[in-house]
Amino acid sequence: MRSTLLVLFLFTLLLNSCKSENTKGYAIFSGQIVNPTATNIYLKKFGKVVDSSKVDDFNRFSFKINNPDNGLYEFSYNKESQLIYIEENDSILLHINTFNFDESIAFSGEGYKKNNFITSLYLQNEMAEAFLVRNSALKPHLVSAKIEDQLNHNLAQIEKIASQVNLSKDYLKFAKKAAHLQYYDLKERFYFFISKYYPEKRKLFTKEYFSYREDLEFNDEEFQYYYTNIRLLDNYLKNKVFDICIKEHTEVLDCTKNNDFNNIELKANLLDSITDLPVLKDRFYNRFGKQGVLLSNDTITSQKTIKLLSNLGYNKDGIQELKNLLYLQKLFLPGSNMASVRVVDVDKNTSTLKEVINKPTILHSWNIDSYLHHSTNHKKIRNLSEKYPEVDFIGITTDYANFSEDPTSVNPWIKTIEEHNYNPEKEYHILTSPVASKLLKNYTNKVIFVNKQGTIVIGATLLNDSDFEQIILEFLNQ
């Protein structure tokens, strides 16, 4: 009897050992995509593609990650992306609908609860703008209490999940820090919102409000690609520079201009002093560089920006891209003429801007892949067109990949115009090469003011600038 029990015990031990051996060393990430728009989905770690999967005829995909580097990953699908936390032995299922990408994300399977929590943080972050507007009339300490309530709620959610499933120490550390980063960021965003739109209320912010800043640090590699950490750093830099700038300028607008060289220099030097992560630095150097080049109305500011970033150690490829953009930017400076630029309309008739422009005109650029931007901007353009009938508003797209001169082909550009009911008589596609188109994409969501001769009066400007209508009035009075 004893020998039989011993054999059964050894057999069970061997069976469990084999099972453990079979399940050890990999993780599964699979799922289904409703309304698929591409044939491949990609998995990234630290910004680099580690694997890809075909989306099959049943709209399903699957990754098997051998010896996973436990932690945060990113999956991307046709211009959309989101984060996922993967650990060894996870078997995570994803359900997603491309019509409502972020909001439709739902995880199931082993490891789903920890990822649904990360998604919930992201969706909270997306609603932050409404929170700021809704609470802008309250005193800072009251808003701070609301933000702290949200932090406590998120920390309680982590504890609740931990009581239901076994969470690793690494994930618990990650989740708690992610919740705190969201807390820090919302406080920074509220301060900037008030500074920009209600500067007279800045005096209501006490030292106690900013006590959390003692806990800020930007050298954690695990978070260098985490969206909230990036947004927090951006808002922190803007606020610190604003505080320095406002002591020297009476106009709030001077301290919120992204293309002002003094502001760029302050942000770049501050960034260099608070993080040692090259990837994080380069991300922001790229942003500062493009602001200094693409939004500049003179080459001096652009050249100073490029020199500054080069001295701070921005990578050579990034510096070369900025130099290429500077060459292109010279074509869009005030005084340059765009009359000879070749464009094509929705009927595929080719002409030049000289034939299109017949009165003061605002050219607004857009790209079909930036859905949120082009839909929001077109609504604003429609309202401005009614308010300023003496100005012509013309949409210009530059995306070479989404256009074909072949009359028999279906153009995503034309299809987008039809689906969104944009005015086809006011939409044109610029005719250019793939290389030039890649550079011109940097002008997406920018606007240029030209007179009826096609000469640029005001260079690249952002449509969402707080003083945009004032710029229109100045344009009309010239």
CSV table of C-alpha atoms in Angstrom, one decimal:
chain,number,residue,atom,x,y,z
A,1,MET,CA,0.0,0.0,0.0
A,2,ARG,CA,2.8,2.3,1.0
A,3,SER,CA,4.7,1.5,-2.2
A,4,THR,CA,1.6,2.2,-4.3
A,5,LEU,CA,1.1,5.6,-2.6
A,6,LEU,CA,4.7,6.4,-3.1
A,7,VAL,CA,4.5,5.6,-6.8
A,8,LEU,CA,1.3,7.8,-7.1
A,9,PHE,CA,3.1,10.6,-5.3
A,10,LEU,CA,6.1,10.4,-7.5
A,11,PHE,CA,3.9,10.2,-10.7
A,12,THR,CA,1.9,13.3,-9.6
A,13,LEU,CA,5.1,15.1,-8.8
A,14,LEU,CA,6.6,14.3,-12.2
A,15,LEU,CA,3.3,15.3,-13.9
A,16,ASN,CA,3.3,18.6,-12.2
A,17,SER,CA,6.9,19.1,-12.9
A,18,CYS,CA,6.3,18.5,-16.6
A,19,LYS,CA,3.3,20.8,-16.6
A,20,SER,CA,5.4,23.5,-14.9
A,21,GLU,CA,8.2,23.0,-17.4
A,22,ASN,CA,5.8,23.3,-20.3
A,23,THR,CA,4.2,26.5,-19.0
A,24,LYS,CA,7.4,28.2,-17.8
A,25,GLY,CA,9.3,30.7,-20.0
A,26,TYR,CA,6.6,32.3,-22.1
A,27,ALA,CA,3.5,34.4,-22.2
A,28,ILE,CA,0.6,34.5,-24.6
A,29,PHE,CA,-1.0,37.7,-25.9
A,30,SER,CA,-3.8,37.1,-28.4
A,31,GLY,CA,-7.2,38.6,-29.3
A,32,GLN,CA,-9.7,39.7,-31.9
A,33,ILE,CA,-10.0,43.0,-33.7
A,34,VAL,CA,-13.5,44.2,-34.8
A,35,ASN,CA,-13.5,46.2,-38.0
A,36,PRO,CA,-9.9,45.5,-38.9
A,37,THR,CA,-8.0,48.2,-40.9
A,38,ALA,CA,-4.6,46.5,-41.3
A,39,THR,CA,-3.1,43.1,-41.7
A,40,ASN,CA,-0.5,43.2,-39.0
A,41,ILE,CA,-0.3,44.1,-35.3
A,42,TYR,CA,3.0,44.9,-33.7
A,43,LEU,CA,4.4,44.4,-30.2
A,44,LYS,CA,7.1,46.8,-28.9
A,45,LYS,CA,9.3,47.0,-25.9
A,46,PHE,CA,11.2,50.2,-25.1
A,47,GLY,CA,10.2,51.6,-28.4
A,48,LYS,CA,11.5,48.7,-30.5
A,49,VAL,CA,9.4,46.1,-32.3
A,50,VAL,CA,10.0,42.7,-30.7
A,51,ASP,CA,7.3,40.7,-32.6
A,52,SER,CA,4.5,41.0,-35.1
A,53,SER,CA,1.4,39.0,-35.8
A,54,LYS,CA,-0.9,38.6,-38.8
A,55,VAL,CA,-4.5,39.4,-38.4
A,56,ASP,CA,-6.2,36.3,-39.9
A,57,ASP,CA,-9.5,35.9,-41.8
A,58,PHE,CA,-11.4,35.7,-38.5
A,59,ASN,CA,-9.8,39.0,-37.4
A,60,ARG,CA,-7.7,37.2,-34.8
A,61,PHE,CA,-4.0,37.5,-33.9
A,62,SER,CA,-1.7,35.8,-31.4
A,63,PHE,CA,1.8,36.4,-29.9
A,64,LYS,CA,3.8,33.8,-28.0
A,65,ILE,CA,6.5,35.7,-26.2
A,66,ASN,CA,9.4,33.4,-25.1
A,67,ASN,CA,11.2,34.4,-22.0
A,68,PRO,CA,9.4,37.7,-21.7
A,69,ASP,CA,11.1,40.7,-20.3
A,70,ASN,CA,8.4,41.2,-17.6
A,71,GLY,CA,7.0,44.7,-17.6
A,72,LEU,CA,5.4,47.3,-19.9
A,73,TYR,CA,4.9,46.6,-23.6
A,74,GLU,CA,3.2,48.6,-26.3
A,75,PHE,CA,1.0,47.1,-29.1
A,76,SER,CA,0.4,49.1,-32.2
A,77,TYR,CA,-2.2,48.7,-34.9
A,78,ASN,CA,-2.5,50.9,-38.0
A,79,LYS,CA,-1.5,54.3,-36.4
A,80,GLU,CA,-3.2,53.4,-33.0
A,81,SER,CA,-1.3,52.1,-30.0
A,82,GLN,CA,-1.9,51.2,-26.4
A,83,LEU,CA,0.1,49.8,-23.4
A,84,ILE,CA,0.0,46.3,-22.0
A,85,TYR,CA,1.8,44.8,-19.0
A,86,ILE,CA,3.1,41.3,-19.7
A,87,GLU,CA,4.7,38.8,-17.4
A,88,GLU,CA,5.8,35.2,-17.7
A,89,ASN,CA,2.9,32.7,-17.7
A,90,ASP,CA,0.3,35.4,-18.7
A,91,SER,CA,-2.3,34.4,-21.2
A,92,ILE,CA,-4.0,37.7,-22.1
A,93,LEU,CA,-6.9,38.1,-24.5
A,94,LEU,CA,-7.7,41.4,-26.1
A,95,HIS,CA,-11.0,42.5,-27.7
A,96,ILE,CA,-10.9,45.8,-29.6
A,97,ASN,CA,-13.0,47.8,-32.0
A,98,THR,CA,-11.1,50.1,-34.4
A,99,PHE,CA,-14.2,52.4,-34.6
A,100,ASN,CA,-13.6,53.4,-31.0
A,101,PHE,CA,-10.1,52.1,-30.3
A,102,ASP,CA,-9.1,53.2,-26.8
A,103,GLU,CA,-12.6,53.1,-25.3
A,104,SER,CA,-13.3,49.6,-26.7
A,105,ILE,CA,-10.2,47.9,-25.2
A,106,ALA,CA,-11.2,45.0,-23.0
A,107,PHE,CA,-8.8,42.4,-21.6
A,108,SER,CA,-9.6,38.9,-20.4
A,109,GLY,CA,-7.7,35.7,-19.5
A,110,GLU,CA,-4.7,35.3,-17.1
A,111,GLY,CA,-3.4,38.8,-16.4
A,112,TYR,CA,-6.4,40.7,-17.6
A,113,LYS,CA,-7.3,42.6,-14.4
A,114,LYS,CA,-3.9,44.3,-14.1
A,115,ASN,CA,-4.2,45.5,-17.7
A,116,ASN,CA,-7.8,46.7,-17.4
A,117,PHE,CA,-6.5,48.9,-14.5
A,118,ILE,CA,-3.8,50.4,-16.8
A,119,THR,CA,-6.4,51.1,-19.4
A,120,SER,CA,-8.7,52.7,-16.8
A,121,LEU,CA,-5.9,55.1,-15.9
A,122,TYR,CA,-5.4,56.0,-19.6
A,123,LEU,CA,-9.2,56.8,-20.0
A,124,GLN,CA,-9.1,58.9,-16.8
A,125,ASN,CA,-6.2,60.8,-18.3
A,126,GLU,CA,-8.2,61.5,-21.5
A,127,MET,CA,-11.0,63.1,-19.5
A,128,ALA,CA,-8.6,65.4,-17.6
A,129,GLU,CA,-9.3,68.4,-19.9
A,130,ALA,CA,-13.0,68.3,-19.0
A,131,PHE,CA,-12.1,68.0,-15.3
A,132,LEU,CA,-9.9,71.2,-15.6
A,133,VAL,CA,-12.7,73.2,-17.2
A,134,ARG,CA,-15.3,71.9,-14.9
A,135,ASN,CA,-13.3,72.9,-11.8
A,136,SER,CA,-11.6,76.0,-13.0
A,137,ALA,CA,-13.7,78.3,-10.7
A,138,LEU,CA,-12.7,76.4,-7.5
A,139,LYS,CA,-9.8,77.4,-5.3
A,140,PRO,CA,-6.6,75.3,-5.8
A,141,HIS,CA,-6.8,73.5,-2.5
A,142,LEU,CA,-10.3,72.3,-3.3
A,143,VAL,CA,-9.2,71.0,-6.7
A,144,SER,CA,-6.2,69.4,-5.1
A,145,ALA,CA,-8.5,67.5,-2.7
A,146,LYS,CA,-10.5,66.2,-5.7
A,147,ILE,CA,-7.3,65.1,-7.4
A,148,GLU,CA,-6.2,63.3,-4.2
A,149,ASP,CA,-9.5,61.6,-4.0
A,150,GLN,CA,-8.9,60.2,-7.4
A,151,LEU,CA,-5.5,59.0,-6.4
A,152,ASN,CA,-6.9,57.2,-3.3
A,153,HIS,CA,-9.6,55.6,-5.4
A,154,ASN,CA,-7.0,54.2,-7.8
A,155,LEU,CA,-4.8,53.0,-5.0
A,156,ALA,CA,-7.8,51.3,-3.5
A,157,GLN,CA,-8.5,49.6,-6.9
A,158,ILE,CA,-5.0,48.2,-6.9
A,159,GLU,CA,-5.5,46.7,-3.4
A,160,LYS,CA,-8.8,45.3,-4.5
A,161,ILE,CA,-7.2,43.6,-7.5
A,162,ALA,CA,-4.4,42.3,-5.3
A,163,SER,CA,-7.0,40.7,-3.0
A,164,GLN,CA,-8.5,38.8,-6.0
A,165,VAL,CA,-5.5,37.7,-7.9
A,166,ASN,CA,-1.8,37.2,-7.3
A,167,LEU,CA,0.1,40.3,-8.4
A,168,SER,CA,3.9,40.4,-8.6
A,169,LYS,CA,5.9,42.8,-6.6
A,170,ASP,CA,7.1,44.4,-9.8
A,171,TYR,CA,3.5,45.0,-11.0
A,172,LEU,CA,2.4,46.4,-7.7
A,173,LYS,CA,5.3,48.8,-7.8
A,174,PHE,CA,4.5,49.8,-11.3
A,175,ALA,CA,0.8,50.3,-10.8
A,176,LYS,CA,1.2,52.4,-7.7
A,177,LYS,CA,3.7,54.6,-9.4
A,178,ALA,CA,1.5,54.9,-12.4
A,179,ALA,CA,-1.4,56.1,-10.2
A,180,HIS,CA,0.9,58.6,-8.5
A,181,LEU,CA,2.2,59.9,-11.9
A,182,GLN,CA,-1.4,60.6,-12.9
A,183,TYR,CA,-1.9,62.5,-9.6
A,184,TYR,CA,1.2,64.6,-10.2
A,185,ASP,CA,0.3,65.3,-13.8
A,186,LEU,CA,-3.2,66.4,-13.1
A,187,LYS,CA,-1.9,68.9,-10.5
A,188,GLU,CA,0.7,70.2,-13.0
A,189,ARG,CA,-2.0,70.5,-15.7
A,190,PHE,CA,-4.4,72.4,-13.5
A,191,TYR,CA,-1.6,74.9,-12.5
A,192,PHE,CA,-0.8,75.5,-16.2
A,193,PHE,CA,-4.5,75.8,-17.1
A,194,ILE,CA,-5.0,78.5,-14.5
A,195,SER,CA,-1.7,80.2,-15.4
A,196,LYS,CA,-2.7,80.4,-19.0
A,197,TYR,CA,-6.3,81.3,-18.8
A,198,TYR,CA,-6.8,82.9,-15.3
A,199,PRO,CA,-3.4,84.3,-14.5
A,200,GLU,CA,-4.8,86.5,-11.8
A,201,LYS,CA,-5.6,83.3,-9.8
A,202,ARG,CA,-1.9,82.2,-9.7
A,203,LYS,CA,-1.5,83.9,-6.3
A,204,LEU,CA,-3.9,81.4,-4.8
A,205,PHE,CA,-1.5,78.5,-5.2
A,206,THR,CA,0.5,77.8,-2.0
A,207,LYS,CA,3.7,75.9,-1.4
A,208,GLU,CA,1.6,73.1,0.1
A,209,TYR,CA,-0.1,72.6,-3.3
A,210,PHE,CA,3.3,71.8,-4.9
A,211,SER,CA,4.6,69.6,-2.1
A,212,TYR,CA,4.4,66.5,-4.4
A,213,ARG,CA,7.2,67.9,-6.5
A,214,GLU,CA,9.7,66.6,-3.9
A,215,ASP,CA,8.8,63.1,-5.1
A,216,LEU,CA,9.2,63.8,-8.9
A,217,GLU,CA,12.0,62.0,-10.7
A,218,PHE,CA,12.5,61.3,-14.4
A,219,ASN,CA,15.2,58.6,-14.5
A,220,ASP,CA,13.1,55.4,-14.3
A,221,GLU,CA,13.7,53.5,-17.6
A,222,GLU,CA,10.5,51.5,-17.1
A,223,PHE,CA,8.5,54.7,-17.5
A,224,GLN,CA,10.4,56.5,-20.2
A,225,TYR,CA,7.7,55.4,-22.8
A,226,TYR,CA,4.8,55.7,-20.4
A,227,TYR,CA,2.4,58.3,-21.7
A,228,THR,CA,1.5,59.9,-18.3
A,229,ASN,CA,5.2,60.2,-17.4
A,230,ILE,CA,5.9,62.0,-20.7
A,231,ARG,CA,2.9,64.3,-20.3
A,232,LEU,CA,3.9,65.0,-16.7
A,233,LEU,CA,7.4,66.0,-17.7
A,234,ASP,CA,6.0,68.2,-20.5
A,235,ASN,CA,3.7,70.0,-18.1
A,236,TYR,CA,6.3,70.3,-15.4
A,237,LEU,CA,8.8,71.9,-17.9
A,238,LYS,CA,6.1,74.3,-19.1
A,239,ASN,CA,5.2,75.4,-15.6
A,240,LYS,CA,8.8,75.9,-14.4
A,241,VAL,CA,9.6,78.0,-17.5
A,242,PHE,CA,6.3,79.9,-17.1
A,243,ASP,CA,7.3,80.8,-13.5
A,244,ILE,CA,10.6,82.1,-14.7
A,245,CYS,CA,9.3,83.9,-17.7
A,246,ILE,CA,6.4,85.7,-16.0
A,247,LYS,CA,8.8,87.5,-13.7
A,248,GLU,CA,10.3,89.2,-16.8
A,249,HIS,CA,7.2,89.7,-19.0
A,250,THR,CA,3.8,91.2,-18.2
A,251,GLU,CA,2.1,89.4,-21.1
A,252,VAL,CA,1.0,85.8,-20.3
A,253,LEU,CA,1.1,85.0,-24.0
A,254,ASP,CA,4.8,85.6,-24.1
A,255,CYS,CA,5.3,82.8,-21.6
A,256,THR,CA,3.2,80.2,-23.4
A,257,LYS,CA,4.7,80.5,-26.9
A,258,ASN,CA,6.3,77.2,-27.8
A,259,ASN,CA,8.3,78.9,-30.6
A,260,ASP,CA,9.9,81.5,-28.4
A,261,PHE,CA,13.7,80.8,-28.3
A,262,ASN,CA,14.1,81.9,-24.7
A,263,ASN,CA,11.3,79.5,-23.6
A,264,ILE,CA,12.8,76.6,-25.7
A,265,GLU,CA,16.3,77.3,-24.2
A,266,LEU,CA,14.9,77.3,-20.6
A,267,LYS,CA,13.0,74.0,-21.2
A,268,ALA,CA,15.9,72.3,-22.9
A,269,ASN,CA,18.4,73.2,-20.2
A,270,LEU,CA,16.0,72.2,-17.4
A,271,LEU,CA,15.3,68.9,-19.1
A,272,ASP,CA,19.0,68.2,-19.4
A,273,SER,CA,19.4,68.8,-15.6
A,274,ILE,CA,16.6,66.5,-14.4
A,275,THR,CA,17.0,63.3,-16.6
A,276,ASP,CA,19.8,61.2,-17.8
A,277,LEU,CA,17.7,59.0,-20.1
A,278,PRO,CA,18.8,59.6,-23.8
A,279,VAL,CA,15.5,58.3,-25.2
A,280,LEU,CA,13.5,60.7,-23.1
A,281,LYS,CA,15.8,63.6,-23.8
A,282,ASP,CA,15.7,63.0,-27.6
A,283,ARG,CA,11.9,62.8,-27.6
A,284,PHE,CA,11.7,66.3,-26.1
A,285,TYR,CA,14.7,67.7,-28.1
A,286,ASN,CA,12.8,66.6,-31.2
A,287,ARG,CA,9.7,68.4,-30.0
A,288,PHE,CA,11.6,71.6,-29.0
A,289,GLY,CA,13.5,71.5,-32.3
A,290,LYS,CA,10.3,71.3,-34.4
A,291,GLN,CA,8.7,74.1,-32.4
A,292,GLY,CA,11.7,76.3,-32.9
A,293,VAL,CA,11.9,75.5,-36.7
A,294,LEU,CA,8.4,74.9,-37.9
A,295,LEU,CA,6.7,77.7,-35.9
A,296,SER,CA,9.4,80.3,-36.5
A,297,ASN,CA,9.0,83.4,-38.7
A,298,ASP,CA,12.7,83.8,-39.2
A,299,THR,CA,15.7,81.6,-39.8
A,300,ILE,CA,17.8,83.1,-36.9
A,301,THR,CA,15.5,81.5,-34.3
A,302,SER,CA,15.6,78.2,-36.1
A,303,GLN,CA,19.4,78.2,-36.4
A,304,LYS,CA,19.8,79.1,-32.7
A,305,THR,CA,17.5,76.2,-31.7
A,306,ILE,CA,19.4,73.7,-33.8
A,307,LYS,CA,22.7,74.9,-32.3
A,308,LEU,CA,21.4,74.7,-28.8
A,309,LEU,CA,20.1,71.1,-29.2
A,310,SER,CA,23.3,70.0,-30.9
A,311,ASN,CA,25.3,71.4,-27.9
A,312,LEU,CA,23.1,69.5,-25.5
A,313,GLY,CA,23.8,66.2,-27.3
A,314,TYR,CA,20.7,65.7,-29.5
A,315,ASN,CA,21.5,62.7,-31.8
A,316,LYS,CA,23.0,63.4,-35.3
A,317,ASP,CA,20.0,62.0,-37.2
A,318,GLY,CA,17.7,64.3,-35.3
A,319,ILE,CA,19.9,67.4,-35.9
A,320,GLN,CA,20.0,66.5,-39.7
A,321,GLU,CA,16.2,66.2,-39.8
A,322,LEU,CA,15.9,69.7,-38.2
A,323,LYS,CA,18.4,71.1,-40.8
A,324,ASN,CA,16.3,69.5,-43.6
A,325,LEU,CA,13.2,71.1,-42.1
A,326,LEU,CA,14.9,74.4,-41.9
A,327,TYR,CA,15.6,74.3,-45.6
A,328,LEU,CA,11.9,73.5,-46.2
A,329,GLN,CA,10.8,76.1,-43.7
A,330,LYS,CA,12.5,78.9,-45.7
A,331,LEU,CA,9.8,78.3,-48.3
A,332,PHE,CA,7.1,79.1,-45.8
A,333,LEU,CA,8.5,82.2,-44.2
A,334,PRO,CA,6.7,85.6,-44.7
A,335,GLY,CA,7.5,87.0,-48.1
A,336,SER,CA,7.8,83.7,-49.8
A,337,ASN,CA,5.4,83.0,-52.7
A,338,MET,CA,3.3,79.8,-53.0
A,339,ALA,CA,1.6,80.6,-56.3
A,340,SER,CA,3.5,78.0,-58.3
A,341,VAL,CA,2.8,75.1,-55.9
A,342,ARG,CA,1.0,72.3,-57.8
A,343,VAL,CA,-2.2,70.9,-56.3
A,344,VAL,CA,-5.0,68.5,-57.3
A,345,ASP,CA,-8.7,68.7,-56.4
A,346,VAL,CA,-11.1,65.9,-55.6
A,347,ASP,CA,-11.9,65.5,-59.3
A,348,LYS,CA,-8.2,64.9,-59.9
A,349,ASN,CA,-7.8,68.2,-61.9
A,350,THR,CA,-4.3,69.6,-61.5
A,351,SER,CA,-3.7,73.3,-61.1
A,352,THR,CA,-1.5,75.7,-59.1
A,353,LEU,CA,-2.3,77.7,-56.0
A,354,LYS,CA,-2.2,80.8,-58.2
A,355,GLU,CA,-5.4,79.5,-59.9
A,356,VAL,CA,-7.0,78.5,-56.6
A,357,ILE,CA,-6.4,81.7,-54.5
A,358,ASN,CA,-8.4,84.8,-55.4
A,359,LYS,CA,-8.7,86.6,-52.1
A,360,PRO,CA,-7.0,86.6,-48.6
A,361,THR,CA,-6.6,82.9,-47.8
A,362,ILE,CA,-5.8,80.7,-44.8
A,363,LEU,CA,-4.3,77.4,-45.8
A,364,HIS,CA,-4.8,74.7,-43.2
A,365,SER,CA,-2.9,71.4,-43.5
A,366,TRP,CA,-4.2,68.0,-42.4
A,367,ASN,CA,-3.5,64.3,-42.6
A,368,ILE,CA,-6.1,61.6,-42.9
A,369,ASP,CA,-4.3,59.5,-40.3
A,370,SER,CA,-4.8,62.2,-37.6
A,371,TYR,CA,-8.5,61.7,-37.3
A,372,LEU,CA,-9.1,63.5,-34.1
A,373,HIS,CA,-7.1,66.5,-35.3
A,374,HIS,CA,-8.6,66.9,-38.8
A,375,SER,CA,-12.2,66.4,-37.6
A,376,THR,CA,-11.8,68.9,-34.7
A,377,ASN,CA,-9.9,71.4,-37.0
A,378,HIS,CA,-12.5,71.2,-39.8
A,379,LYS,CA,-15.3,72.0,-37.3
A,380,LYS,CA,-13.4,75.1,-36.2
A,381,ILE,CA,-12.7,76.1,-39.8
A,382,ARG,CA,-16.4,75.8,-40.6
A,383,ASN,CA,-17.2,78.2,-37.8
A,384,LEU,CA,-14.4,80.6,-38.8
A,385,SER,CA,-15.6,80.6,-42.4
A,386,GLU,CA,-19.0,81.8,-41.4
A,387,LYS,CA,-17.5,84.4,-39.1
A,388,TYR,CA,-15.0,85.7,-41.6
A,389,PRO,CA,-16.5,85.4,-45.1
A,390,GLU,CA,-13.9,87.8,-46.5
A,391,VAL,CA,-11.3,85.1,-45.9
A,392,ASP,CA,-11.0,81.8,-47.9
A,393,PHE,CA,-10.2,78.7,-45.9
A,394,ILE,CA,-8.5,76.0,-48.0
A,395,GLY,CA,-7.6,72.5,-46.7
A,396,ILE,CA,-4.2,71.1,-47.9
A,397,THR,CA,-3.2,67.5,-47.4
A,398,THR,CA,0.4,66.3,-48.0
A,399,ASP,CA,0.2,62.6,-47.4
A,400,TYR,CA,1.8,61.0,-50.4
A,401,ALA,CA,0.9,57.5,-49.3
A,402,ASN,CA,-2.8,58.2,-49.3
A,403,PHE,CA,-3.1,59.7,-52.7
A,404,SER,CA,-2.9,58.5,-56.3
A,405,GLU,CA,-3.3,60.4,-59.6
A,406,ASP,CA,-4.6,57.3,-61.2
A,407,PRO,CA,-8.3,58.1,-62.1
A,408,THR,CA,-9.3,54.5,-61.6
A,409,SER,CA,-7.9,54.2,-58.0
A,410,VAL,CA,-9.8,54.8,-54.8
A,411,ASN,CA,-8.1,57.6,-52.8
A,412,PRO,CA,-8.3,57.4,-49.0
A,413,TRP,CA,-8.0,61.3,-49.0
A,414,ILE,CA,-11.1,61.7,-51.2
A,415,LYS,CA,-13.0,59.0,-49.3
A,416,THR,CA,-12.2,60.8,-46.0
A,417,ILE,CA,-13.6,64.1,-47.4
A,418,GLU,CA,-16.8,62.4,-48.5
A,419,GLU,CA,-17.3,60.5,-45.2
A,420,HIS,CA,-16.8,63.6,-43.1
A,421,ASN,CA,-18.8,65.9,-45.3
A,422,TYR,CA,-15.9,68.3,-45.8
A,423,ASN,CA,-16.4,70.9,-48.5
A,424,PRO,CA,-14.8,69.4,-51.6
A,425,GLU,CA,-14.5,72.8,-53.3
A,426,LYS,CA,-12.1,73.9,-50.5
A,427,GLU,CA,-9.9,70.8,-50.4
A,428,TYR,CA,-6.7,70.1,-52.3
A,429,HIS,CA,-3.9,67.7,-52.2
A,430,ILE,CA,-0.3,69.0,-52.8
A,431,LEU,CA,1.6,67.2,-55.5
A,432,THR,CA,5.0,66.2,-54.3
A,433,SER,CA,7.6,63.4,-53.9
A,434,PRO,CA,7.6,60.8,-51.2
A,435,VAL,CA,10.7,62.4,-49.6
A,436,ALA,CA,9.2,65.9,-49.6
A,437,SER,CA,5.9,64.5,-48.3
A,438,LYS,CA,7.6,62.9,-45.3
A,439,LEU,CA,9.0,66.3,-44.4
A,440,LEU,CA,5.8,68.2,-45.1
A,441,LYS,CA,4.0,65.9,-42.7
A,442,ASN,CA,5.6,68.0,-40.0
A,443,TYR,CA,3.3,70.9,-41.1
A,444,THR,CA,0.2,68.8,-40.4
A,445,ASN,CA,-2.3,70.9,-38.4
A,446,LYS,CA,-0.5,74.1,-39.1
A,447,VAL,CA,-2.0,77.1,-41.0
A,448,ILE,CA,-0.4,79.7,-43.3
A,449,PHE,CA,-1.8,83.1,-44.2
A,450,VAL,CA,-1.4,84.2,-47.8
A,451,ASN,CA,-2.6,87.2,-49.8
A,452,LYS,CA,-4.5,86.9,-53.1
A,453,GLN,CA,-1.2,86.9,-55.0
A,454,GLY,CA,-0.1,83.8,-53.1
A,455,THR,CA,2.5,85.5,-51.0
A,456,ILE,CA,2.9,84.4,-47.4
A,457,VAL,CA,1.9,87.2,-45.0
A,458,ILE,CA,2.1,85.1,-41.7
A,459,GLY,CA,4.0,81.9,-41.5
A,460,ALA,CA,3.1,78.6,-40.0
A,461,THR,CA,0.7,79.1,-37.0
A,462,LEU,CA,-1.3,76.7,-34.9
A,463,LEU,CA,-5.0,76.7,-35.4
A,464,ASN,CA,-5.6,76.1,-31.6
A,465,ASP,CA,-3.5,79.2,-30.6
A,466,SER,CA,-5.5,81.1,-28.0
A,467,ASP,CA,-5.1,84.4,-30.0
A,468,PHE,CA,-5.8,82.9,-33.4
A,469,GLU,CA,-8.8,85.1,-34.2
A,470,GLN,CA,-6.7,88.1,-33.3
A,471,ILE,CA,-4.1,87.0,-35.8
A,472,ILE,CA,-6.9,86.8,-38.4
A,473,LEU,CA,-7.9,90.4,-37.7
A,474,GLU,CA,-4.3,91.5,-38.0
A,475,PHE,CA,-4.1,89.6,-41.3
A,476,LEU,CA,-7.1,91.4,-42.7
A,477,ASN,CA,-5.9,94.8,-41.6
A,478,GLN,CA,-2.6,94.5,-43.5
